[in-house]
Coordinates of C-alpha atoms and ligand atoms in Angstrom, one line a residue:
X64 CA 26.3 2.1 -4.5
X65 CA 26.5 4.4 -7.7
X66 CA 23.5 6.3 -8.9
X67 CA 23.6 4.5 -12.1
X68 CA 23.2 1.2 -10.1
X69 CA 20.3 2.6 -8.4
X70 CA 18.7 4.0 -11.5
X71 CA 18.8 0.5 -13.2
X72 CA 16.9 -0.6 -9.9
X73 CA 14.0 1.6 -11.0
X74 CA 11.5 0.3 -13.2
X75 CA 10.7 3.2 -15.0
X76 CA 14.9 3.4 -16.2
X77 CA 15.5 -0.2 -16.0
X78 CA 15.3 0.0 -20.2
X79 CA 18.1 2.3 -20.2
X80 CA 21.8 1.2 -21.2
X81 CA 24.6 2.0 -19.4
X82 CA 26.0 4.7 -20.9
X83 CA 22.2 6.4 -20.8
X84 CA 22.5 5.2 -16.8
X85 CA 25.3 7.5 -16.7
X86 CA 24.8 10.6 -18.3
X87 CA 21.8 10.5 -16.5
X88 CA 23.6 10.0 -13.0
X89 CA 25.5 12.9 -14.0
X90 CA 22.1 15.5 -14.2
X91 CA 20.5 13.9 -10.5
X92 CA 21.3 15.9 -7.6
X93 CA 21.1 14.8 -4.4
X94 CA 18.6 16.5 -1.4
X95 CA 18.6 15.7 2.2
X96 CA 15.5 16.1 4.2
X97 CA 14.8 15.0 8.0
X98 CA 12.2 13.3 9.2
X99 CA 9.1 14.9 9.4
X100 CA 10.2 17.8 6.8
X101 CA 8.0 18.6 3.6
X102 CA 9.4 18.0 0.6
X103 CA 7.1 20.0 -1.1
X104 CA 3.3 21.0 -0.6
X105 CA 0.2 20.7 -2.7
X106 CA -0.2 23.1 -5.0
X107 CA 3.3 23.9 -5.2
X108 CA 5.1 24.4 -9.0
X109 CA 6.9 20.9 -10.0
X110 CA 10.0 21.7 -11.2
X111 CA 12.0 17.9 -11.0
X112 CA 11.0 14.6 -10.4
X113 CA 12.5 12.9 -7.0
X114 CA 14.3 9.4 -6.5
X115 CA 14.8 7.5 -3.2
X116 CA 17.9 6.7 -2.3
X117 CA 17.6 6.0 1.5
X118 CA 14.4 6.9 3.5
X119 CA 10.8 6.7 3.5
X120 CA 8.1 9.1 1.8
X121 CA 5.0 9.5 2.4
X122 CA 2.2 11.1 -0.4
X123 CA -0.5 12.5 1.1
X124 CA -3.2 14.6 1.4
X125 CA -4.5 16.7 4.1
X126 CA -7.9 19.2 5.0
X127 CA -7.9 22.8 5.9
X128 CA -9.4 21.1 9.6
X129 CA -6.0 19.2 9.7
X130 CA -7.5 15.5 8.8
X131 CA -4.8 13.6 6.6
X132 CA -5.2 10.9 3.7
X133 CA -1.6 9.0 3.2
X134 CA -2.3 8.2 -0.6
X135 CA 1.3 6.0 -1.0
X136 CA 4.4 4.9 1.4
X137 CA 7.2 5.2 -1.0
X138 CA 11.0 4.4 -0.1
X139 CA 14.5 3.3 -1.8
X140 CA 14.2 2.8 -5.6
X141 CA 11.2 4.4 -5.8
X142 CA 10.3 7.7 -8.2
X143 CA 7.4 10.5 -7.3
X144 CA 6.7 13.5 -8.5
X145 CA 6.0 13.1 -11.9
X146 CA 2.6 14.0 -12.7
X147 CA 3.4 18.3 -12.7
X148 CA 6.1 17.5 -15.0
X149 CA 4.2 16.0 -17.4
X150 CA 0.5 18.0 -17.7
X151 CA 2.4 21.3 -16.7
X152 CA 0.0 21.3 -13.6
X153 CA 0.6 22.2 -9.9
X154 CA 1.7 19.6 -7.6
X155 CA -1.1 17.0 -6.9
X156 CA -0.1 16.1 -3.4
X157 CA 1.7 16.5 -0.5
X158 CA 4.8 14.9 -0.1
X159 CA 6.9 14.2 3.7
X160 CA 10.3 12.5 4.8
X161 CA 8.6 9.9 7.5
X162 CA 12.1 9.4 7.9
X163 CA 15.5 11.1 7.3
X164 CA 15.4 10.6 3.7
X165 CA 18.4 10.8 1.0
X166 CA 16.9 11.9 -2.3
X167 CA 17.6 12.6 -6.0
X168 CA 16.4 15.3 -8.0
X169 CA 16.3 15.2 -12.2
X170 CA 15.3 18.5 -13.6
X171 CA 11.8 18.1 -15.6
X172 CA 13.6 19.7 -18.9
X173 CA 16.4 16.2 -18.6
X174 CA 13.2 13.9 -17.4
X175 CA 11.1 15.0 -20.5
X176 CA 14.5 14.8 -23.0
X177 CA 14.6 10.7 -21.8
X178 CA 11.2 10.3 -22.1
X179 CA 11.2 12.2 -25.9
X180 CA 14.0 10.3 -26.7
X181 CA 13.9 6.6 -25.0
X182 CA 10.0 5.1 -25.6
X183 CA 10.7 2.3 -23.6
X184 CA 11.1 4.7 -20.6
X185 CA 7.5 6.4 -21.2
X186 CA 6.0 2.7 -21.8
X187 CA 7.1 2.1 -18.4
X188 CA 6.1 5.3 -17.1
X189 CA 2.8 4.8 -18.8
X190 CA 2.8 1.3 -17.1
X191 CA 3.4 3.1 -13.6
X192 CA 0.7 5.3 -13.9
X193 CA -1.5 2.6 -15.0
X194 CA -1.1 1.2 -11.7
X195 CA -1.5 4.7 -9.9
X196 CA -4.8 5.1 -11.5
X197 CA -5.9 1.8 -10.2
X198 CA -4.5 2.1 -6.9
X199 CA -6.5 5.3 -6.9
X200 CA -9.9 3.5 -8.6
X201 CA -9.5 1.0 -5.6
X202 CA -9.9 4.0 -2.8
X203 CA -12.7 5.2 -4.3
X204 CA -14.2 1.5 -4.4
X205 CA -13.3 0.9 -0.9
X206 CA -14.5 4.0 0.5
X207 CA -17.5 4.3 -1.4
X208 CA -18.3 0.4 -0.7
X209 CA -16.4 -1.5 2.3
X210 CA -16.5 -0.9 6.2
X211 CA -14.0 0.1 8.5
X212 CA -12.8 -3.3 9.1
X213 CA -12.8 -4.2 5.3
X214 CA -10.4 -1.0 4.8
X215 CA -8.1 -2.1 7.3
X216 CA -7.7 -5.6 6.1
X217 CA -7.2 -4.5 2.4
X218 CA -4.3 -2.3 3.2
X219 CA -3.0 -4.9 5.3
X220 CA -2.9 -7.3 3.2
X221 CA -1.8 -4.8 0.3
X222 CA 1.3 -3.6 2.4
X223 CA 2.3 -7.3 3.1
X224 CA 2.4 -7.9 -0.4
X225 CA 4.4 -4.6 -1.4
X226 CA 6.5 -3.9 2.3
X227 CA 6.1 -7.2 3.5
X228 CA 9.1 -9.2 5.0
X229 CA 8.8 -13.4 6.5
X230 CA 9.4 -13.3 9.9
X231 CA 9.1 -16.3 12.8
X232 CA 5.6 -15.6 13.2
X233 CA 4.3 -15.1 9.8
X234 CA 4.4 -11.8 7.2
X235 CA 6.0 -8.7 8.7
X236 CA 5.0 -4.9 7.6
X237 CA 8.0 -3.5 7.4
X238 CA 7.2 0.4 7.8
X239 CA 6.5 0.8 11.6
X240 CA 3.6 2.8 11.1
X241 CA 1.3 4.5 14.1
X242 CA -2.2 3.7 14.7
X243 CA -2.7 7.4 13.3
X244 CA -1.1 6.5 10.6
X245 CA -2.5 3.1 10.3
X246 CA -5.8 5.5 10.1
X247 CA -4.9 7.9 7.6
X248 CA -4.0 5.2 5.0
X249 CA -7.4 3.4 5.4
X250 CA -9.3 6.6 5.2
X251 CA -11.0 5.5 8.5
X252 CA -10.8 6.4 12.4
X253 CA -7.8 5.9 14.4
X254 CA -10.3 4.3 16.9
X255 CA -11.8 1.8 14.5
X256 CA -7.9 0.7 13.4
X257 CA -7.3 0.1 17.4
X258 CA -10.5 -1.7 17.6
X259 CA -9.8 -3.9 15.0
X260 CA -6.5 -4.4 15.5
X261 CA -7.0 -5.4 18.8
X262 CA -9.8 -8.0 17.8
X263 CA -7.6 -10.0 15.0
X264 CA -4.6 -9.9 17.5
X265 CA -7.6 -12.2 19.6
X266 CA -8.5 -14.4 16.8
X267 CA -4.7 -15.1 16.4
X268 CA -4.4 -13.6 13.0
X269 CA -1.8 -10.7 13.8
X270 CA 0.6 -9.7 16.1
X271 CA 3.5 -7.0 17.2
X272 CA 7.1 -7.5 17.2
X273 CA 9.2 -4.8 17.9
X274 CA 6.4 -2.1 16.6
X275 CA 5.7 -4.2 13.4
X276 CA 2.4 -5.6 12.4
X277 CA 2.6 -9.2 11.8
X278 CA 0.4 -10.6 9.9
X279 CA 0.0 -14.8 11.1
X280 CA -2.8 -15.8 8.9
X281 CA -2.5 -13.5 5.7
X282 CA -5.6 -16.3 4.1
X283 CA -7.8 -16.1 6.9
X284 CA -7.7 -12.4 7.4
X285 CA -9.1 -12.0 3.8
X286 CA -11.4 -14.2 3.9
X287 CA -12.8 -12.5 7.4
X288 CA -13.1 -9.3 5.8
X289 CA -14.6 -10.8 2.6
Ligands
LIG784 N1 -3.0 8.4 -5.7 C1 -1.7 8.5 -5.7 N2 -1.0 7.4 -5.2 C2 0.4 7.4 -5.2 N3 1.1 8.5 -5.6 C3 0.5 9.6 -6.0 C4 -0.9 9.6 -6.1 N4 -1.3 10.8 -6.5 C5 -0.1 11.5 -6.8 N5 1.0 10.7 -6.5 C6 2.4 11.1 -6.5 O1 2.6 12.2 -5.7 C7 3.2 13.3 -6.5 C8 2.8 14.7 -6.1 O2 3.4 15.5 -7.1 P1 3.1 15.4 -8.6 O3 1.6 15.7 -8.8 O4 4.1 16.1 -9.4 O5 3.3 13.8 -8.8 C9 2.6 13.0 -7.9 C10 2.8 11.5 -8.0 O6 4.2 11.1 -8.2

């Protein structure tokens, strides 16, 4: 697939004609990174904004005592790495290839020129971090306000709505994430994930197949954790 087609998969460019799709395609270079590398670190200078061609992402954030926070899962189609680009700032996160990922890079003097030039790409952008501010008003909420289990359940349910894939048994998350992992998403302990995981697998609301979390009864594991 051509960058172009891939850029007009993006929300942020999807406003963009095709002869905009391709002068930008010509400015993106491509990046390789394998699993497990660091894209770049907290802190560091932002000097391009990075697409996903093939891979998974992870945004996080971790302690000086080594204790992690996984802010987003990001993968194919999706954009990070805007925020220095715009306020000038240092990088807010961390950012990790969970995967071998295939990235593209566009330089923050070409990002800025579209968003000068095309309002409908900073609408969207706008629109975009609309959402981030939310997602990020929500973590707060829930770790301010909800339990272990409630945490868990939320970004259950908010995976099977954004990764989620039907499968014979019911909803499938389709990142194979860790328990660890699992953990670091919900802010809480890896023990409380594996307690609780273990306890809706006996109420018959979730199962594994092959490493994926399956959710059974979407409806009834909200209400539970209501
Ligand atoms: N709370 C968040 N949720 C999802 N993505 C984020 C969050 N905070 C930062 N990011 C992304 O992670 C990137 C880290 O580098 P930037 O600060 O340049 O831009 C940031 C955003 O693209």
């Amino acid at each position: 697939m051509s960058y172009a087609q891939l850029l007009a998969e993006i929300p942020m460019f999807e406003s963009l004609g095709r002869e905009d799709l391709e002068n930008m395609s010509s400015l993106l270079q491509p990046r390789r990174f394998a699993r497990g590398e660091v894209i770049f670190h907290r802190g560091d200078v932002g000097t391009a904004l990075f697409i996903i061609r093939r891979g998974q992402v992870a945004i996080r954030l971790s302690s000086s005592e080594g204790r992690e926070i996984t802010l987003a899962l990001l993968d194919r189609g999706d954009a990070f790495g805007e925020l220095s680009l715009l306020d000038g700032e240092v990088r807010s996160t961390d950012a990790m290839a969970r995967e071998e990922a295939h990235l593209l890079t566009l330089q923050r003097e070409d990002f800025r020129r579209y968003l000068e030039t095309r309002p409908q790409v900073s609408l969207a952008l706008l629109a975009n971090m609309s959402r981030l501010v939310r997602r990020t008003t929500q973590l707060v909420y829930d770790s301010a306000f909800l339990d272990a289990r409630s945490r868990l359940v939320r970004v259950l349910l908010e995976l099977a709505k954004t990764q989620g894939k039907p499968s014979p048994e019911g909803l499938a998350i389709t990142p194979k994430l860790t328990q660890s992992e699992l953990a670091n998403l919900c802010g809480v302990t890896r023990e409380s994930v594996n307690k609780w995981l273990r306890y809706y697998v006996r109420e018959g609301m979730l199962s594994f197949e092959g490493g994926q979390i399956v959710l059974i009864q979407p409806e009834r594991l909200g209400q539970d954790a209501e």
